[in-house]
Amino acid sequence: MKIWLSFTKGILKENPVLVLMIGLCPALAVSSTVRDAFGMGIAATFVLVCSNIVISLLRRAVPHQMRIPIFIVIISTFVTIVDYVMAAYSPSIHHALGVFIPLIVVNCIILGRAEAFAYKNPVLHSTMDGLGMGIGFTLIIVLMGAIRELLGNGTILGSPVLGSGFEPALIMILPPGAFLTIGFMMAIKKKIWGEK
Amino acid sequence: MISNNMSIFLIFISAMMVNNILLIRFIGLCSFFGVSNRMETSIGMGMAVIFVMVIASIVSWLVYHHILVPFHLEFLRTATFILTIASLVQLEEMVIRKNSPNLYRAMGIYLPLITTNCAILAVAFLNIDYNLSFFKSIIYSLGVSLGYTLAIVMFAGIRERIELSPVPKSFKGYPIAFITASLMSLAFLGFKGLFGL
């Protein structure tokens, strides 16, 4: 039961972007299309799960004062792997995400989960926590990508959905649209679930 | 896009206004929303970022071009840069704690968070990606960090006023802050096309 809880809390109750307010930069920057948002979500989830597993395994061996630099080295190893794998297998997404791939290393979600969860919990729980947080993050940025792509371009995943009569609001795929989308998403979340 | 062929002035303006790191590039947003409640703390944060960013890009540029490239270790740049920057931030933390305890108390947890402030690391990467020369990478990082300070101080000013205004209940706090940022970003979008950038 508790393992299941470790998994589900990241998706809604402690959603990293909407509730904990961390990991905002990639969420806003790469969510102009569904495809880029999905690529970012997968990359971050991979790093999050792998680093949670390794940190959880090493948690007894890591001295308390040295933990942050050690976490960062572990995380940056996985980020380098993702960086090179993406460049080899999907160069177009790699190009679209640009500097945001190496920046996964300072994504607050990953260091935050390492410090707050993986460092204190057994491997299985940490894996599920990483998976849940990663999925929660991916869901939000894909949703943002869908909203922005639909309103700003009239398409989803590149195929037109809204018909020819729709006049796309270009602002939604430009930077201001990202702030606007997440502002409204948070307001709606607050309206439905109330003050946290 | 910035390249090494551009003049110093254009690099500076582009980094500060046209491609403002917070409002157009979306880098460093955690601190943008985290410390912008009050004017003084956001000025302090801005100064801290200027100081760290310029020194970090000098050090990371030297490390990349004089250590990593000669030994063909470019793939280690993510790990190297983050460790270099982490130790620099420690240094700055000690200096601020010693010289200005008030500022240190006001910024609280955000000073260690500069380590994971993506803006600092991003500029180190972008200096390399844009192929900037040593001198131009200093100008670039100066422009970026001044742009950061400009945006965060303006934003803090607006947020102080919003606190006194009647905002719909579900928009109170972060939602209205994001919508404010959206309008500021729209204003900064107006710089696009300046000097043909």
CSV table of N, CA and C in Angstrom, one decimal, chain A residues 21-25 28-29 69 72-73 76 79-80 83-84 99-100 102-103 105-106 108 111 171 174-180 182-184 186-187 190-191, chain B residues 22-30 33 74-75 77-79 82-83 115-116 118 121-122 125-126 129 170-175 178-179 181-182 185-186 189:
chain,number,residue,atom,x,y,z
A,21,MET,N,5.8,23.7,-7.1
A,21,MET,CA,6.3,24.8,-7.8
A,21,MET,C,7.8,24.7,-8.1
A,22,ILE,N,8.3,23.4,-8.4
A,22,ILE,CA,9.7,23.3,-8.8
A,22,ILE,C,9.7,22.7,-10.2
A,23,GLY,N,10.8,22.9,-10.9
A,23,GLY,CA,11.0,22.4,-12.3
A,23,GLY,C,10.2,23.3,-13.3
A,24,LEU,N,10.1,24.5,-12.9
A,24,LEU,CA,9.3,25.4,-13.8
A,24,LEU,C,9.9,25.7,-15.1
A,25,CYS,N,11.3,25.9,-15.1
A,25,CYS,CA,11.9,26.4,-16.3
A,25,CYS,C,11.7,25.5,-17.5
A,28,LEU,N,8.0,25.5,-18.7
A,28,LEU,CA,7.5,26.6,-19.5
A,28,LEU,C,8.2,26.6,-20.9
A,29,ALA,N,9.5,26.3,-20.9
A,29,ALA,CA,10.3,26.6,-22.1
A,29,ALA,C,10.0,25.6,-23.2
A,69,PRO,N,27.2,17.5,-3.4
A,69,PRO,CA,28.1,17.3,-4.5
A,69,PRO,C,28.0,15.9,-5.1
A,72,ILE,N,25.0,15.6,-7.2
A,72,ILE,CA,25.1,16.3,-8.4
A,72,ILE,C,25.9,15.5,-9.4
A,73,VAL,N,27.0,14.8,-8.9
A,73,VAL,CA,27.8,14.1,-9.9
A,73,VAL,C,27.0,12.9,-10.4
A,76,SER,N,24.5,14.2,-12.9
A,76,SER,CA,25.0,14.7,-14.2
A,76,SER,C,25.5,13.6,-15.0
A,79,VAL,N,22.5,12.6,-16.9
A,79,VAL,CA,22.1,13.6,-17.8
A,79,VAL,C,23.0,13.5,-19.1
A,80,THR,N,24.3,13.3,-18.8
A,80,THR,CA,25.2,13.1,-20.0
A,80,THR,C,24.8,12.0,-20.9
A,83,ASP,N,21.8,13.0,-22.8
A,83,ASP,CA,22.2,14.0,-23.8
A,83,ASP,C,22.7,13.3,-25.1
A,84,TYR,N,23.7,12.4,-24.9
A,84,TYR,CA,24.3,11.7,-26.0
A,84,TYR,C,23.3,10.7,-26.7
A,99,VAL,N,19.7,23.7,-25.0
A,99,VAL,CA,20.4,23.8,-23.7
A,99,VAL,C,19.6,23.2,-22.6
A,100,PHE,N,18.3,23.0,-22.8
A,100,PHE,CA,17.5,22.5,-21.7
A,100,PHE,C,17.8,21.0,-21.3
A,102,PRO,N,21.2,19.6,-21.1
A,102,PRO,CA,22.1,19.6,-20.0
A,102,PRO,C,21.6,20.3,-18.7
A,103,LEU,N,20.6,21.2,-18.9
A,103,LEU,CA,20.0,21.9,-17.7
A,103,LEU,C,19.2,20.9,-16.8
A,105,VAL,N,20.2,18.7,-15.2
A,105,VAL,CA,21.1,18.5,-14.1
A,105,VAL,C,20.7,19.4,-12.9
A,106,VAL,N,20.3,20.7,-13.2
A,106,VAL,CA,19.9,21.6,-12.2
A,106,VAL,C,18.3,21.7,-12.0
A,108,CYS,N,15.2,21.4,-10.4
A,108,CYS,CA,15.0,21.3,-8.9
A,108,CYS,C,14.3,20.0,-8.5
A,111,LEU,N,17.1,17.0,-7.9
A,111,LEU,CA,17.9,17.2,-6.7
A,111,LEU,C,16.9,17.2,-5.5
A,171,ILE,N,0.2,34.2,-30.0
A,171,ILE,CA,0.8,34.5,-28.7
A,171,ILE,C,1.0,33.2,-27.8
A,174,LEU,N,4.3,31.7,-28.3
A,174,LEU,CA,5.4,32.6,-28.0
A,174,LEU,C,5.5,32.5,-26.4
A,175,PRO,N,6.7,33.1,-25.9
A,175,PRO,CA,6.9,33.0,-24.5
A,175,PRO,C,5.7,33.5,-23.6
A,176,PRO,N,5.1,34.6,-23.9
A,176,PRO,CA,4.0,35.0,-22.9
A,176,PRO,C,2.9,33.9,-22.8
A,177,GLY,N,2.7,33.2,-23.8
A,177,GLY,CA,1.6,32.1,-23.7
A,177,GLY,C,1.9,31.1,-22.7
A,178,ALA,N,3.2,30.8,-22.5
A,178,ALA,CA,3.6,29.8,-21.5
A,178,ALA,C,3.2,30.3,-20.1
A,179,PHE,N,3.5,31.5,-19.7
A,179,PHE,CA,3.2,32.1,-18.4
A,179,PHE,C,1.7,32.1,-18.3
A,180,LEU,N,1.0,32.5,-19.3
A,180,LEU,CA,-0.5,32.6,-19.3
A,180,LEU,C,-1.1,31.3,-19.0
A,182,ILE,N,0.2,28.5,-17.6
A,182,ILE,CA,0.4,27.9,-16.3
A,182,ILE,C,-0.3,28.7,-15.2
A,183,GLY,N,-0.4,30.0,-15.4
A,183,GLY,CA,-1.2,30.9,-14.5
A,183,GLY,C,-2.6,30.4,-14.4
A,184,PHE,N,-3.2,30.2,-15.6
A,184,PHE,CA,-4.6,29.8,-15.6
A,184,PHE,C,-4.8,28.3,-15.0
A,186,MET,N,-3.0,27.0,-12.7
A,186,MET,CA,-2.9,27.0,-11.3
A,186,MET,C,-4.2,27.6,-10.7
A,187,ALA,N,-4.7,28.6,-11.3
A,187,ALA,CA,-5.9,29.2,-10.8
A,187,ALA,C,-7.1,28.2,-10.8
A,190,LYS,N,-6.6,25.6,-8.1
A,190,LYS,CA,-7.0,26.2,-6.8
A,190,LYS,C,-8.5,26.3,-6.6
A,191,LYS,N,-9.2,26.6,-7.7
A,191,LYS,CA,-10.6,26.7,-7.7
A,191,LYS,C,-11.2,25.3,-7.4
B,22,LEU,N,15.0,35.5,-18.3
B,22,LEU,CA,13.8,35.1,-17.5
B,22,LEU,C,12.5,35.1,-18.3
B,23,LEU,N,12.3,36.2,-19.0
B,23,LEU,CA,11.0,36.4,-19.6
B,23,LEU,C,10.9,35.8,-21.0
B,24,ILE,N,12.0,35.6,-21.7
B,24,ILE,CA,11.9,35.1,-23.1
B,24,ILE,C,12.5,33.7,-23.1
B,25,ARG,N,13.6,33.5,-22.4
B,25,ARG,CA,14.2,32.2,-22.5
B,25,ARG,C,13.8,31.2,-21.4
B,26,PHE,N,13.1,31.7,-20.4
B,26,PHE,CA,12.6,30.8,-19.3
B,26,PHE,C,13.7,30.1,-18.6
B,27,ILE,N,14.8,30.7,-18.3
B,27,ILE,CA,15.8,30.0,-17.5
B,27,ILE,C,15.9,30.8,-16.1
B,28,GLY,N,16.0,30.0,-15.0
B,28,GLY,CA,16.1,30.7,-13.7
B,28,GLY,C,14.8,31.1,-13.1
B,29,LEU,N,13.7,30.4,-13.5
B,29,LEU,CA,12.4,30.9,-13.0
B,29,LEU,C,12.1,30.6,-11.6
B,30,CYS,N,12.7,29.5,-11.0
B,30,CYS,CA,12.4,29.2,-9.6
B,30,CYS,C,12.7,30.4,-8.7
B,33,PHE,N,10.3,33.5,-9.2
B,33,PHE,CA,9.0,33.5,-8.4
B,33,PHE,C,9.3,33.4,-6.9
B,74,GLU,N,35.3,16.7,-23.8
B,74,GLU,CA,34.1,17.6,-23.9
B,74,GLU,C,32.9,17.0,-23.2
B,75,PHE,N,32.8,15.6,-23.3
B,75,PHE,CA,31.6,15.0,-22.7
B,75,PHE,C,31.5,15.2,-21.2
B,77,ARG,N,31.6,18.0,-19.7
B,77,ARG,CA,31.4,19.4,-19.4
B,77,ARG,C,30.2,19.6,-18.4
B,78,THR,N,29.2,18.8,-18.5
B,78,THR,CA,28.0,19.0,-17.6
B,78,THR,C,28.5,18.8,-16.1
B,79,ALA,N,29.2,17.7,-15.9
B,79,ALA,CA,29.6,17.5,-14.5
B,79,ALA,C,30.7,18.5,-14.1
B,82,ILE,N,29.0,22.1,-13.4
B,82,ILE,CA,28.2,22.2,-12.2
B,82,ILE,C,29.0,22.2,-10.9
B,83,LEU,N,30.1,21.4,-10.9
B,83,LEU,CA,31.0,21.4,-9.7
B,83,LEU,C,31.7,22.7,-9.6
B,115,THR,N,23.2,27.5,-6.7
B,115,THR,CA,23.9,26.4,-7.3
B,115,THR,C,23.1,25.7,-8.3
B,116,THR,N,21.8,25.5,-7.9
B,116,THR,CA,20.9,24.9,-8.9
B,116,THR,C,20.1,26.0,-9.6
B,118,CYS,N,19.4,27.6,-12.7
B,118,CYS,CA,19.8,27.1,-14.1
B,118,CYS,C,20.4,28.3,-14.8
B,121,LEU,N,24.3,28.1,-14.8
B,121,LEU,CA,24.8,27.0,-15.6
B,121,LEU,C,24.5,27.2,-17.1
B,122,ALA,N,23.3,27.7,-17.4
B,122,ALA,CA,22.9,27.9,-18.8
B,122,ALA,C,23.9,28.8,-19.5
B,125,PHE,N,27.0,27.1,-20.5
B,125,PHE,CA,26.8,26.3,-21.7
B,125,PHE,C,26.7,27.1,-22.9
B,126,LEU,N,25.9,28.2,-22.8
B,126,LEU,CA,25.6,29.0,-24.0
B,126,LEU,C,26.9,29.7,-24.5
B,129,ASP,N,28.2,27.0,-26.5
B,129,ASP,CA,27.4,26.7,-27.7
B,129,ASP,C,27.5,27.8,-28.8
B,170,SER,N,-9.3,32.8,-6.5
B,170,SER,CA,-8.5,31.6,-7.0
B,170,SER,C,-7.2,32.1,-7.7
B,171,PHE,N,-7.1,33.4,-8.0
B,171,PHE,CA,-5.9,33.9,-8.7
B,171,PHE,C,-4.9,34.4,-7.7
B,172,LYS,N,-5.2,34.5,-6.4
B,172,LYS,CA,-4.3,35.0,-5.4
B,172,LYS,C,-3.0,34.3,-5.4
B,173,GLY,N,-1.9,35.0,-5.1
B,173,GLY,CA,-0.6,34.3,-5.0
B,173,GLY,C,0.1,34.0,-6.4
B,174,TYR,N,0.4,32.8,-6.6
B,174,TYR,CA,1.2,32.4,-7.8
B,174,TYR,C,0.4,32.6,-9.1
B,175,PRO,N,-0.9,32.2,-9.2
B,175,PRO,CA,-1.5,32.4,-10.5
B,175,PRO,C,-1.4,33.8,-11.1
B,178,PHE,N,2.1,34.7,-12.3
B,178,PHE,CA,2.4,34.1,-13.6
B,178,PHE,C,1.7,35.0,-14.7
B,179,ILE,N,0.5,35.4,-14.5
B,179,ILE,CA,-0.1,36.2,-15.5
B,179,ILE,C,0.6,37.6,-15.6
B,181,ALA,N,3.7,38.0,-15.1
B,181,ALA,CA,5.0,37.7,-15.9
B,181,ALA,C,4.7,37.6,-17.4
B,182,SER,N,3.5,37.0,-17.7
B,182,SER,CA,3.1,36.9,-19.1
B,182,SER,C,3.0,38.3,-19.7
B,185,SER,N,6.5,39.6,-20.2
B,185,SER,CA,7.1,38.9,-21.3
B,185,SER,C,6.6,39.5,-22.6
B,186,LEU,N,5.3,39.8,-22.7
B,186,LEU,CA,4.8,40.4,-23.9
B,186,LEU,C,5.5,41.7,-24.2
B,189,LEU,N,8.8,41.1,-25.5
B,189,LEU,CA,8.8,40.6,-26.9
B,189,LEU,C,8.9,41.8,-27.9
